[in-house]
Amino acid sequence: MDTDYFIEEKIFRSIIIIFVAGFIVIQGFLIGFKNFWSPDTESKLNPSEYRVIESSKDIEHLWIQENIYASNSSKGGVLLDSTDEGVYFLSRFEDNDIYGLSLIKFDLLSGEVVWRTLDNRPAPFGDPSPTELTTNTNNIFIAIPGTQKISGEMSFGTAKLESYDFDGNSVWLRSVNGARSITTMVATDNTVSIDGSFSSNYYLLDANSGKVLNKTPKENGKFIWFIENGVRYEQNEFLIQAVELSNEAILWQNKINEQIFMAPVFSDQHIILRTDKAQFLGTAIALGKDTGEIIWEYPDVLTNIAVDNFVAYFLTADMRLVGIDIETGSTLLNIDFEPNEALDAVNNVYQITAINDIIVVYFGGTKQLSAYRPLVEN
């Protein structure tokens, strides 16, 4: 009986040894196979950081935040914005998909974290991670996707828009009936305009309270961007138009032959568009607000567009940070980075914001948030 036991134990141990040895051999083969077909892939695809190699102006690299993660946003979604109060970024410091994105405020001059919120809402257990962010002079607005399949004008489990003040306190929360997610939102000091996927309506909300000011059926095809000085600026698929509120007279129209998902940027005299063309690239287009005429265009834009002090900033496909005079279209700033390509733009997001002559760029390929300031020429 004892002999049988020892024989069985010996056989069992032999099986374990063979299994472990086989596992080690297979692992070694897989590692060698990977290195054979893609030697040093990790070092090539993930450099430590993007570096400035040439600039048309002297610039100051103010600060850098490393190992900061941001999910690829919804089509046309913006995750990074700034005001005089600071820089706001939907991101996280943990490389873990279990945790949702936080709304993080960074100090504009130092890059230090001022506060972060949403930490109590990891994606599997609470609301999904927010997909878009925008600001006005008083508040921050974030878009939160719904939690279930939506039909009709359902209000339960739909996408939501939440407003925060600059201290990170929630001001109001509004469900967007019938919307599975928020694809585009445009904020002014008075209103927030929302295009929700699967919703039957476009919504125009009061920016201070979240109250619905206007609900336009999508079958009419007109997405109101904003209202200013008695004029309504809106998008009707490829058609951009300005309409007189008092009599509904069309002041101007311009057909843009590329899709527009990203929220437009406005100045006193201009509307800056970023179209969606192909492979995460688009075209920057500046329209005159009074006439709708195209003033200038710039191809192969990788990021969203940020406007500060009459200059439009964006990253291009070959990793150049470009500053364009919004009135003339002339190039005022050109900064070349190395590597000179967007690393894995399919899975990484690249974003930009600018305020008070400080430009903040997120390089998703290196998980790097960097701030630059062009120096004033004497």
PDB file of C-alpha atoms in Angstrom, residues 123-361:
ATOM      1  CA  ALA A 123     -16.176  52.725 -14.361  1.00  0.00           C
ATOM      2  CA  PRO A 124     -17.408  49.210 -13.444  1.00  0.00           C
ATOM      3  CA  PHE A 125     -19.155  50.326 -10.270  1.00  0.00           C
ATOM      4  CA  GLY A 126     -20.578  53.769 -11.024  1.00  0.00           C
ATOM      5  CA  ASP A 127     -21.006  56.027 -13.997  1.00  0.00           C
ATOM      6  CA  PRO A 128     -18.824  55.365 -17.054  1.00  0.00           C
ATOM      7  CA  SER A 129     -15.773  57.537 -17.529  1.00  0.00           C
ATOM      8  CA  PRO A 130     -16.538  61.012 -18.904  1.00  0.00           C
ATOM      9  CA  THR A 131     -15.764  61.435 -22.580  1.00  0.00           C
ATOM     10  CA  GLU A 132     -15.581  65.164 -23.146  1.00  0.00           C
ATOM     11  CA  LEU A 133     -14.837  68.436 -21.374  1.00  0.00           C
ATOM     12  CA  THR A 134     -15.317  72.116 -22.081  1.00  0.00           C
ATOM     13  CA  THR A 135     -15.310  75.355 -20.083  1.00  0.00           C
ATOM     14  CA  ASN A 136     -16.616  78.891 -20.045  1.00  0.00           C
ATOM     15  CA  THR A 137     -15.573  81.802 -17.819  1.00  0.00           C
ATOM     16  CA  ASN A 138     -17.469  80.404 -14.827  1.00  0.00           C
ATOM     17  CA  ASN A 139     -17.704  76.634 -15.042  1.00  0.00           C
ATOM     18  CA  ILE A 140     -16.374  73.309 -16.296  1.00  0.00           C
ATOM     19  CA  PHE A 141     -18.714  70.951 -18.149  1.00  0.00           C
ATOM     20  CA  ILE A 142     -18.145  67.214 -18.555  1.00  0.00           C
ATOM     21  CA  ALA A 143     -20.075  64.694 -20.654  1.00  0.00           C
ATOM     22  CA  ILE A 144     -20.856  61.305 -19.071  1.00  0.00           C
ATOM     23  CA  PRO A 145     -22.129  58.415 -21.253  1.00  0.00           C
ATOM     24  CA  GLY A 146     -25.281  56.469 -20.471  1.00  0.00           C
ATOM     25  CA  THR A 147     -25.296  53.082 -18.783  1.00  0.00           C
ATOM     26  CA  GLN A 148     -27.649  51.110 -21.020  1.00  0.00           C
ATOM     27  CA  LYS A 149     -29.174  50.819 -24.471  1.00  0.00           C
ATOM     28  CA  ILE A 150     -31.401  53.834 -25.044  1.00  0.00           C
ATOM     29  CA  SER A 151     -34.593  54.071 -27.050  1.00  0.00           C
ATOM     30  CA  GLY A 152     -37.017  56.907 -27.659  1.00  0.00           C
ATOM     31  CA  GLU A 153     -36.834  59.705 -25.117  1.00  0.00           C
ATOM     32  CA  MET A 154     -35.798  57.577 -22.150  1.00  0.00           C
ATOM     33  CA  SER A 155     -34.502  59.514 -19.157  1.00  0.00           C
ATOM     34  CA  PHE A 156     -33.166  56.585 -17.090  1.00  0.00           C
ATOM     35  CA  GLY A 157     -29.613  55.458 -17.757  1.00  0.00           C
ATOM     36  CA  THR A 158     -29.064  58.159 -20.377  1.00  0.00           C
ATOM     37  CA  ALA A 159     -26.034  60.353 -20.946  1.00  0.00           C
ATOM     38  CA  LYS A 160     -25.554  63.252 -18.553  1.00  0.00           C
ATOM     39  CA  LEU A 161     -23.930  66.649 -18.515  1.00  0.00           C
ATOM     40  CA  GLU A 162     -22.388  67.795 -15.235  1.00  0.00           C
ATOM     41  CA  SER A 163     -21.210  71.290 -14.350  1.00  0.00           C
ATOM     42  CA  TYR A 164     -18.399  72.055 -11.880  1.00  0.00           C
ATOM     43  CA  ASP A 165     -17.038  75.289 -10.501  1.00  0.00           C
ATOM     44  CA  PHE A 166     -13.310  75.997 -10.561  1.00  0.00           C
ATOM     45  CA  ASP A 167     -12.909  74.608  -7.030  1.00  0.00           C
ATOM     46  CA  GLY A 168     -14.145  71.186  -8.118  1.00  0.00           C
ATOM     47  CA  ASN A 169     -17.651  71.437  -6.650  1.00  0.00           C
ATOM     48  CA  SER A 170     -20.571  70.032  -8.624  1.00  0.00           C
ATOM     49  CA  VAL A 171     -23.007  72.814  -9.594  1.00  0.00           C
ATOM     50  CA  TRP A 172     -25.680  70.916 -11.519  1.00  0.00           C
ATOM     51  CA  LEU A 173     -26.335  67.620 -13.277  1.00  0.00           C
ATOM     52  CA  ARG A 174     -28.642  67.196 -16.279  1.00  0.00           C
ATOM     53  CA  SER A 175     -29.749  63.969 -17.984  1.00  0.00           C
ATOM     54  CA  VAL A 176     -30.023  64.206 -21.762  1.00  0.00           C
ATOM     55  CA  ASN A 177     -33.178  62.324 -22.694  1.00  0.00           C
ATOM     56  CA  GLY A 178     -32.713  59.664 -25.335  1.00  0.00           C
ATOM     57  CA  ALA A 179     -28.933  60.122 -25.583  1.00  0.00           C
ATOM     58  CA  ARG A 180     -26.565  57.168 -25.274  1.00  0.00           C
ATOM     59  CA  SER A 181     -23.618  59.561 -25.229  1.00  0.00           C
ATOM     60  CA  ILE A 182     -22.821  63.214 -25.896  1.00  0.00           C
ATOM     61  CA  THR A 183     -20.973  63.569 -29.173  1.00  0.00           C
ATOM     62  CA  THR A 184     -20.591  67.360 -29.272  1.00  0.00           C
ATOM     63  CA  MET A 185     -21.081  70.164 -26.764  1.00  0.00           C
ATOM     64  CA  VAL A 186     -20.480  73.864 -27.290  1.00  0.00           C
ATOM     65  CA  ALA A 187     -20.246  76.190 -24.283  1.00  0.00           C
ATOM     66  CA  THR A 188     -20.546  79.965 -24.129  1.00  0.00           C
ATOM     67  CA  ASP A 189     -20.850  82.107 -21.017  1.00  0.00           C
ATOM     68  CA  ASN A 190     -24.644  81.782 -21.211  1.00  0.00           C
ATOM     69  CA  THR A 191     -25.468  78.471 -22.885  1.00  0.00           C
ATOM     70  CA  VAL A 192     -24.331  74.896 -23.478  1.00  0.00           C
ATOM     71  CA  SER A 193     -25.416  73.252 -26.722  1.00  0.00           C
ATOM     72  CA  ILE A 194     -25.611  69.441 -26.832  1.00  0.00           C
ATOM     73  CA  ASP A 195     -25.734  66.845 -29.579  1.00  0.00           C
ATOM     74  CA  GLY A 196     -26.483  63.463 -28.000  1.00  0.00           C
ATOM     75  CA  SER A 197     -26.184  60.229 -29.971  1.00  0.00           C
ATOM     76  CA  PHE A 198     -29.535  58.452 -30.552  1.00  0.00           C
ATOM     77  CA  SER A 199     -31.424  61.381 -29.033  1.00  0.00           C
ATOM     78  CA  SER A 200     -34.286  62.713 -31.145  1.00  0.00           C
ATOM     79  CA  ASN A 201     -33.435  66.292 -30.218  1.00  0.00           C
ATOM     80  CA  TYR A 202     -30.649  68.824 -29.982  1.00  0.00           C
ATOM     81  CA  TYR A 203     -30.607  70.639 -26.625  1.00  0.00           C
ATOM     82  CA  LEU A 204     -29.633  74.175 -25.662  1.00  0.00           C
ATOM     83  CA  LEU A 205     -29.140  74.541 -21.893  1.00  0.00           C
ATOM     84  CA  ASP A 206     -28.691  77.486 -19.579  1.00  0.00           C
ATOM     85  CA  ALA A 207     -25.010  77.330 -18.585  1.00  0.00           C
ATOM     86  CA  ASN A 208     -25.640  78.499 -15.019  1.00  0.00           C
ATOM     87  CA  SER A 209     -28.554  76.230 -14.099  1.00  0.00           C
ATOM     88  CA  GLY A 210     -28.724  73.395 -16.632  1.00  0.00           C
ATOM     89  CA  LYS A 211     -32.303  74.358 -17.511  1.00  0.00           C
ATOM     90  CA  VAL A 212     -33.416  73.432 -21.042  1.00  0.00           C
ATOM     91  CA  LEU A 213     -33.807  76.625 -23.084  1.00  0.00           C
ATOM     92  CA  ASN A 214     -34.445  75.053 -26.472  1.00  0.00           C
ATOM     93  CA  LYS A 215     -35.179  71.569 -27.795  1.00  0.00           C
ATOM     94  CA  THR A 216     -34.869  71.163 -31.572  1.00  0.00           C
ATOM     95  CA  PRO A 217     -35.973  67.921 -33.293  1.00  0.00           C
ATOM     96  CA  LYS A 218     -33.060  66.411 -35.203  1.00  0.00           C
ATOM     97  CA  GLU A 219     -35.333  65.757 -38.146  1.00  0.00           C
ATOM     98  CA  ASN A 220     -35.117  69.507 -38.739  1.00  0.00           C
ATOM     99  CA  GLY A 221     -31.362  69.023 -39.020  1.00  0.00           C
ATOM    100  CA  LYS A 222     -30.252  72.201 -37.237  1.00  0.00           C
ATOM    101  CA  PHE A 223     -27.785  71.959 -34.367  1.00  0.00           C
ATOM    102  CA  ILE A 224     -27.623  75.351 -32.639  1.00  0.00           C
ATOM    103  CA  TRP A 225     -24.040  76.191 -31.700  1.00  0.00           C
ATOM    104  CA  PHE A 226     -24.687  79.478 -29.928  1.00  0.00           C
ATOM    105  CA  ILE A 227     -26.731  82.682 -30.034  1.00  0.00           C
ATOM    106  CA  GLU A 228     -25.060  86.103 -30.037  1.00  0.00           C
ATOM    107  CA  ASN A 229     -26.331  89.626 -30.710  1.00  0.00           C
ATOM    108  CA  GLY A 230     -29.621  88.399 -32.116  1.00  0.00           C
ATOM    109  CA  VAL A 231     -27.972  85.899 -34.467  1.00  0.00           C
ATOM    110  CA  ARG A 232     -28.162  82.107 -34.217  1.00  0.00           C
ATOM    111  CA  TYR A 233     -25.135  80.180 -35.479  1.00  0.00           C
ATOM    112  CA  GLU A 234     -25.910  76.578 -36.351  1.00  0.00           C
ATOM    113  CA  GLN A 235     -24.847  73.461 -38.210  1.00  0.00           C
ATOM    114  CA  ASN A 236     -27.082  71.563 -40.624  1.00  0.00           C
ATOM    115  CA  GLU A 237     -24.925  68.527 -41.466  1.00  0.00           C
ATOM    116  CA  PHE A 238     -22.334  69.957 -43.892  1.00  0.00           C
ATOM    117  CA  LEU A 239     -23.982  73.381 -43.997  1.00  0.00           C
ATOM    118  CA  ILE A 240     -22.902  76.132 -41.572  1.00  0.00           C
ATOM    119  CA  GLN A 241     -25.232  79.106 -41.339  1.00  0.00           C
ATOM    120  CA  ALA A 242     -26.084  82.282 -39.429  1.00  0.00           C
ATOM    121  CA  VAL A 243     -29.770  83.110 -38.912  1.00  0.00           C
ATOM    122  CA  GLU A 244     -31.416  86.356 -37.774  1.00  0.00           C
ATOM    123  CA  LEU A 245     -33.513  85.539 -34.702  1.00  0.00           C
ATOM    124  CA  SER A 246     -36.134  88.249 -35.246  1.00  0.00           C
ATOM    125  CA  ASN A 247     -37.311  87.045 -38.650  1.00  0.00           C
ATOM    126  CA  GLU A 248     -35.470  83.722 -39.284  1.00  0.00           C
ATOM    127  CA  ALA A 249     -33.708  85.268 -42.273  1.00  0.00           C
ATOM    128  CA  ILE A 250     -30.538  83.427 -43.295  1.00  0.00           C
ATOM    129  CA  LEU A 251     -27.647  85.895 -43.147  1.00  0.00           C
ATOM    130  CA  TRP A 252     -25.088  83.553 -44.682  1.00  0.00           C
ATOM    131  CA  GLN A 253     -24.429  79.915 -45.457  1.00  0.00           C
ATOM    132  CA  ASN A 254     -21.285  77.949 -46.214  1.00  0.00           C
ATOM    133  CA  LYS A 255     -21.059  74.288 -47.147  1.00  0.00           C
ATOM    134  CA  ILE A 256     -18.054  72.488 -45.661  1.00  0.00           C
ATOM    135  CA  ASN A 257     -17.283  69.300 -47.586  1.00  0.00           C
ATOM    136  CA  GLU A 258     -15.904  67.436 -44.586  1.00  0.00           C
ATOM    137  CA  GLN A 259     -17.638  66.137 -41.470  1.00  0.00           C
ATOM    138  CA  ILE A 260     -17.498  68.215 -38.292  1.00  0.00           C
ATOM    139  CA  PHE A 261     -17.698  66.433 -34.933  1.00  0.00           C
ATOM    140  CA  MET A 262     -15.427  68.631 -32.840  1.00  0.00           C
ATOM    141  CA  ALA A 263     -16.944  71.713 -31.225  1.00  0.00           C
ATOM    142  CA  PRO A 264     -16.087  74.957 -33.043  1.00  0.00           C
ATOM    143  CA  VAL A 265     -14.000  77.655 -31.376  1.00  0.00           C
ATOM    144  CA  PHE A 266     -15.239  81.245 -31.455  1.00  0.00           C
ATOM    145  CA  SER A 267     -13.581  84.641 -31.284  1.00  0.00           C
ATOM    146  CA  ASP A 268     -15.029  88.113 -31.722  1.00  0.00           C
ATOM    147  CA  GLN A 269     -14.819  87.972 -35.510  1.00  0.00           C
ATOM    148  CA  HIS A 270     -14.164  84.331 -36.372  1.00  0.00           C
ATOM    149  CA  ILE A 271     -15.431  80.764 -36.153  1.00  0.00           C
ATOM    150  CA  ILE A 272     -12.635  78.172 -36.181  1.00  0.00           C
ATOM    151  CA  LEU A 273     -13.605  74.662 -37.299  1.00  0.00           C
ATOM    152  CA  ARG A 274     -11.709  71.396 -37.079  1.00  0.00           C
ATOM    153  CA  THR A 275     -13.118  68.894 -39.570  1.00  0.00           C
ATOM    154  CA  ASP A 276     -12.818  65.118 -39.466  1.00  0.00           C
ATOM    155  CA  LYS A 277     -11.287  63.739 -42.637  1.00  0.00           C
ATOM    156  CA  ALA A 278      -9.496  60.409 -42.156  1.00  0.00           C
ATOM    157  CA  GLN A 279      -7.078  58.589 -39.850  1.00  0.00           C
ATOM    158  CA  PHE A 280      -7.704  60.975 -36.942  1.00  0.00           C
ATOM    159  CA  LEU A 281      -6.703  63.953 -39.055  1.00  0.00           C
ATOM    160  CA  GLY A 282      -8.736  66.924 -40.198  1.00  0.00           C
ATOM    161  CA  THR A 283      -8.576  70.433 -41.578  1.00  0.00           C
ATOM    162  CA  ALA A 284      -8.515  73.701 -39.627  1.00  0.00           C
ATOM    163  CA  ILE A 285     -10.890  76.198 -41.254  1.00  0.00           C
ATOM    164  CA  ALA A 286     -11.447  79.818 -40.199  1.00  0.00           C
ATOM    165  CA  LEU A 287     -14.733  81.486 -41.165  1.00  0.00           C
ATOM    166  CA  GLY A 288     -15.582  85.154 -40.850  1.00  0.00           C
ATOM    167  CA  LYS A 289     -18.399  85.434 -38.323  1.00  0.00           C
ATOM    168  CA  ASP A 290     -20.139  88.228 -40.255  1.00  0.00           C
ATOM    169  CA  THR A 291     -19.893  86.714 -43.741  1.00  0.00           C
ATOM    170  CA  GLY A 292     -19.241  82.989 -43.350  1.00  0.00           C
ATOM    171  CA  GLU A 293     -16.443  83.218 -45.903  1.00  0.00           C
ATOM    172  CA  ILE A 294     -13.413  80.963 -45.510  1.00  0.00           C
ATOM    173  CA  ILE A 295     -10.429  83.097 -44.489  1.00  0.00           C
ATOM    174  CA  TRP A 296      -7.820  80.348 -44.299  1.00  0.00           C
ATOM    175  CA  GLU A 297      -7.403  76.573 -44.149  1.00  0.00           C
ATOM    176  CA  TYR A 298      -4.676  74.290 -42.784  1.00  0.00           C
ATOM    177  CA  PRO A 299      -4.467  70.525 -43.547  1.00  0.00           C
ATOM    178  CA  ASP A 300      -3.390  67.445 -41.572  1.00  0.00           C
ATOM    179  CA  VAL A 301      -4.421  68.692 -38.129  1.00  0.00           C
ATOM    180  CA  LEU A 302      -4.008  65.995 -35.458  1.00  0.00           C
ATOM    181  CA  THR A 303      -5.470  67.645 -32.358  1.00  0.00           C
ATOM    182  CA  ASN A 304      -8.313  69.905 -31.417  1.00  0.00           C
ATOM    183  CA  ILE A 305      -7.771  73.650 -31.942  1.00  0.00           C
ATOM    184  CA  ALA A 306      -7.048  76.106 -29.127  1.00  0.00           C
ATOM    185  CA  VAL A 307      -7.372  79.873 -29.587  1.00  0.00           C
ATOM    186  CA  ASP A 308      -5.577  82.411 -27.394  1.00  0.00           C
ATOM    187  CA  ASN A 309      -4.882  86.096 -28.102  1.00  0.00           C
ATOM    188  CA  PHE A 310      -5.966  85.848 -31.764  1.00  0.00           C
ATOM    189  CA  VAL A 311      -3.714  82.843 -32.406  1.00  0.00           C
ATOM    190  CA  ALA A 312      -4.997  79.343 -33.249  1.00  0.00           C
ATOM    191  CA  TYR A 313      -2.781  76.506 -31.971  1.00  0.00           C
ATOM    192  CA  PHE A 314      -2.790  72.834 -32.978  1.00  0.00           C
ATOM    193  CA  LEU A 315      -0.523  69.839 -33.583  1.00  0.00           C
ATOM    194  CA  THR A 316      -0.056  68.485 -37.095  1.00  0.00           C
ATOM    195  CA  ALA A 317       0.446  64.908 -38.278  1.00  0.00           C
ATOM    196  CA  ASP A 318       4.244  65.349 -38.383  1.00  0.00           C
ATOM    197  CA  MET A 319       4.263  66.622 -34.783  1.00  0.00           C
ATOM    198  CA  ARG A 320       4.636  70.332 -35.347  1.00  0.00           C
ATOM    199  CA  LEU A 321       3.002  72.735 -32.938  1.00  0.00           C
ATOM    200  CA  VAL A 322       1.685  75.487 -35.179  1.00  0.00           C
ATOM    201  CA  GLY A 323       0.393  78.936 -34.217  1.00  0.00           C
ATOM    202  CA  ILE A 324      -1.729  80.665 -36.878  1.00  0.00           C
ATOM    203  CA  ASP A 325      -2.867  84.298 -36.949  1.00  0.00           C
ATOM    204  CA  ILE A 326      -6.641  83.819 -37.041  1.00  0.00           C
ATOM    205  CA  GLU A 327      -7.182  87.035 -38.992  1.00  0.00           C
ATOM    206  CA  THR A 328      -4.695  86.426 -41.824  1.00  0.00           C
ATOM    207  CA  GLY A 329      -3.786  82.733 -41.707  1.00  0.00           C
ATOM    208  CA  SER A 330      -0.067  83.504 -41.500  1.00  0.00           C
ATOM    209  CA  THR A 331       2.142  81.228 -39.402  1.00  0.00           C
ATOM    210  CA  LEU A 332       3.341  82.927 -36.211  1.00  0.00           C
ATOM    211  CA  LEU A 333       4.824  79.913 -34.407  1.00  0.00           C
ATOM    212  CA  ASN A 334       6.296  76.620 -35.560  1.00  0.00           C
ATOM    213  CA  ILE A 335       7.738  74.118 -33.063  1.00  0.00           C
ATOM    214  CA  ASP A 336       9.118  70.778 -34.308  1.00  0.00           C
ATOM    215  CA  PHE A 337       9.080  67.757 -31.999  1.00  0.00           C
ATOM    216  CA  GLU A 338      10.953  64.479 -32.049  1.00  0.00           C
ATOM    217  CA  PRO A 339       9.797  61.833 -32.812  1.00  0.00           C
ATOM    218  CA  ASN A 340       8.125  63.527 -35.761  1.00  0.00           C
ATOM    219  CA  GLU A 341       5.038  61.325 -35.840  1.00  0.00           C
ATOM    220  CA  ALA A 342       2.015  60.541 -33.708  1.00  0.00           C
ATOM    221  CA  LEU A 343       2.765  57.261 -31.965  1.00  0.00           C
ATOM    222  CA  ASP A 344      -0.189  54.875 -32.276  1.00  0.00           C
ATOM    223  CA  ALA A 345      -2.853  57.514 -32.869  1.00  0.00           C
ATOM    224  CA  VAL A 346      -5.443  54.724 -32.977  1.00  0.00           C
ATOM    225  CA  ASN A 347      -5.101  54.058 -29.245  1.00  0.00           C
ATOM    226  CA  ASN A 348      -3.602  57.326 -28.015  1.00  0.00           C
ATOM    227  CA  VAL A 349      -5.158  60.758 -27.835  1.00  0.00           C
ATOM    228  CA  TYR A 350      -3.358  64.029 -28.587  1.00  0.00           C
ATOM    229  CA  GLN A 351      -4.847  67.263 -27.225  1.00  0.00           C
ATOM    230  CA  ILE A 352      -3.998  70.947 -26.837  1.00  0.00           C
ATOM    231  CA  THR A 353      -5.160  74.014 -24.928  1.00  0.00           C
ATOM    232  CA  ALA A 354      -3.824  77.567 -24.623  1.00  0.00           C
ATOM    233  CA  ILE A 355      -4.407  80.500 -22.286  1.00  0.00           C
ATOM    234  CA  ASN A 356      -2.401  83.620 -21.379  1.00  0.00           C
ATOM    235  CA  ASP A 357       0.310  82.765 -23.945  1.00  0.00           C
ATOM    236  CA  ILE A 358       0.874  79.355 -22.340  1.00  0.00           C
ATOM    237  CA  ILE A 359       0.343  76.303 -24.556  1.00  0.00           C
ATOM    238  CA  VAL A 360      -0.356  72.940 -22.889  1.00  0.00           C
ATOM    239  CA  VAL A 361      -0.060  69.785 -24.996  1.00  0.00           C
TER     240      VAL A 361
END
